[in-house]
Every structure is written in structure tokens, then in C-alpha cells.
One Martini backbone bead per residue (centre of mass of N, CA, C, O) as a GRO file, in nm:
protein
   98
    1MET     BB    1   0.056   0.063  -0.020
    2SER     BB    2   0.300   0.258  -0.001
    3ASP     BB    3   0.381   0.237  -0.297
    4HIS     BB    4   0.129   0.371  -0.406
    5ALA     BB    5   0.168   0.650  -0.267
    6ASP     BB    6   0.451   0.713  -0.377
    7HIS     BB    7   0.369   0.714  -0.675
    8HIS     BB    8   0.140   0.954  -0.651
    9HIS     BB    9   0.321   1.163  -0.434
   10ALA     BB   10   0.559   1.232  -0.595
   11ALA     BB   11   0.798   1.456  -0.643
   12PRO     BB   12   0.943   1.632  -0.864
   13ALA     BB   13   1.241   1.691  -0.983
   14LYS     BB   14   1.472   1.925  -0.984
   15PRO     BB   15   1.660   2.091  -1.185
   16ASN     BB   16   1.967   2.159  -1.263
   17ALA     BB   17   2.207   2.355  -1.310
   18THR     BB   18   2.438   2.458  -1.495
   19THR     BB   19   2.773   2.479  -1.517
   20THR     BB   20   2.783   2.775  -1.610
   21MET     BB   21   2.623   2.885  -1.367
   22GLY     BB   22   2.825   2.793  -1.156
   23ILE     BB   23   3.050   2.976  -1.258
   24ALA     BB   24   2.899   3.242  -1.218
   25LEU     BB   25   2.864   3.212  -0.912
   26PHE     BB   26   3.163   3.193  -0.843
   27ILE     BB   27   3.246   3.467  -0.958
   28GLY     BB   28   3.053   3.629  -0.774
   29MET     BB   29   3.190   3.547  -0.507
   30ILE     BB   30   3.466   3.660  -0.577
   31THR     BB   31   3.375   3.951  -0.609
   32ILE     BB   32   3.298   4.003  -0.316
   33ILE     BB   33   3.570   3.942  -0.188
   34VAL     BB   34   3.749   4.139  -0.350
   35THR     BB   35   3.591   4.404  -0.284
   36LEU     BB   36   3.620   4.389   0.021
   37VAL     BB   37   3.927   4.393   0.029
   38GLY     BB   38   3.961   4.656  -0.135
   39ALA     BB   39   3.801   4.837   0.065
   40ILE     BB   40   3.969   4.786   0.319
   41ARG     BB   41   4.254   4.861   0.178
   42GLY     BB   42   4.223   5.082  -0.057
   43SER     BB   43   4.240   4.930  -0.347
   44ASP     BB   44   4.225   4.986  -0.683
   45ALA     BB   45   4.330   4.720  -0.801
   46ILE     BB   46   4.135   4.527  -0.656
   47LEU     BB   47   3.875   4.669  -0.752
   48THR     BB   48   3.926   4.616  -1.053
   49ILE     BB   49   3.906   4.313  -1.030
   50GLY     BB   50   3.613   4.320  -0.924
   51LEU     BB   51   3.496   4.450  -1.177
   52ILE     BB   52   3.575   4.226  -1.376
   53THR     BB   53   3.428   3.992  -1.227
   54GLY     BB   54   3.147   4.119  -1.241
   55ILE     BB   55   3.123   4.123  -1.547
   56ALA     BB   56   3.177   3.819  -1.582
   57SER     BB   57   2.932   3.716  -1.426
   58ILE     BB   58   2.719   3.836  -1.614
   59ALA     BB   59   2.818   3.712  -1.882
   60VAL     BB   60   2.800   3.411  -1.794
   61ALA     BB   61   2.499   3.417  -1.722
   62VAL     BB   62   2.399   3.481  -2.005
   63LEU     BB   63   2.528   3.237  -2.137
   64ALA     BB   64   2.376   3.025  -1.963
   65VAL     BB   65   2.096   3.099  -2.062
   66LEU     BB   66   2.140   3.040  -2.359
   67ILE     BB   67   2.217   2.744  -2.318
   68GLY     BB   68   1.964   2.657  -2.156
   69LYS     BB   69   1.752   2.727  -2.374
   70LYS     BB   70   1.867   2.545  -2.597
   71LYS     BB   71   1.851   2.273  -2.406
   72GLY     BB   72   1.599   2.304  -2.194
   73SER     BB   73   1.699   2.413  -1.933
   74THR     BB   74   1.783   2.563  -1.661
   75THR     BB   75   1.814   2.917  -1.501
   76ARG     BB   76   1.924   2.889  -1.233
   77GLY     BB   77   2.104   3.178  -1.086
   78PHE     BB   78   2.094   3.443  -1.245
   79LEU     BB   79   2.019   3.661  -1.035
   80VAL     BB   80   2.254   3.610  -0.843
   81SER     BB   81   2.482   3.673  -1.042
   82VAL     BB   82   2.395   3.964  -1.101
   83VAL     BB   83   2.398   4.073  -0.811
   84LEU     BB   84   2.695   4.014  -0.754
   85GLY     BB   85   2.809   4.181  -0.987
   86LEU     BB   86   2.671   4.454  -0.907
   87SER     BB   87   2.802   4.475  -0.629
   88GLY     BB   88   3.093   4.503  -0.730
   89ILE     BB   89   3.044   4.753  -0.905
   90ALA     BB   90   2.936   4.934  -0.676
   91MET     BB   91   3.186   4.923  -0.497
   92TRP     BB   92   3.376   5.049  -0.699
   93ALA     BB   93   3.217   5.317  -0.734
   94LEU     BB   94   3.222   5.407  -0.433
   95VAL     BB   95   3.535   5.396  -0.371
   96THR     BB   96   3.637   5.552  -0.649
   97ASN     BB   97   3.448   5.795  -0.721
   98VAL     BB   98   3.266   5.791  -1.006
   0.00000   0.00000   0.00000
């Protein structure tokens, strides 16, 4: 009887994000760390690296969405990657007084 209930009430598994989106998320996390270190140390060079990784995070996230849509897979993680990238860009802009 329990097999019957498990069969009818099993929740479908959520699809995993693509590997490319995972790379975008990783770059976004690196962006936050680098920009925080750059802001604490007051280093324009480190903040510029954070700016570049922030832009890369957004670019790779867009690429991951394009690949995901083409393959018909999920695009989970896109918004997080973009927010992390924008946070790094905003930190660069605030600290370097652009």
C-alpha cells in the first residue's frame, strides 16, 4: 500500500542548474570577496579586479541562460549571479568615487 502512495504522491525532481551557471555563481562569489578586500585595504587595483570579475559574472550568467534555453534546461541562479556582479560593480563605483 505504501508503494502505491509513494508512486502517486512523489514530487518531481527539480532540474539542476547548468555547469556554466555554476561557474557564473562562483565568479560572483569571488567578486564579493575581492571587492570587500579591496574596499577594506583601500586598493584601487584590487577593486579593479573586482570590477572585472563582476562584469565577467554577469556575462557568464547571460551565456549560461542562452545555453540553458537552447538545451531546454533550467536557468536557475541567473538573478543571483547578476546581483553578485552588480554588487561588485557598485562597490567599485562607491569606493573609487566614479
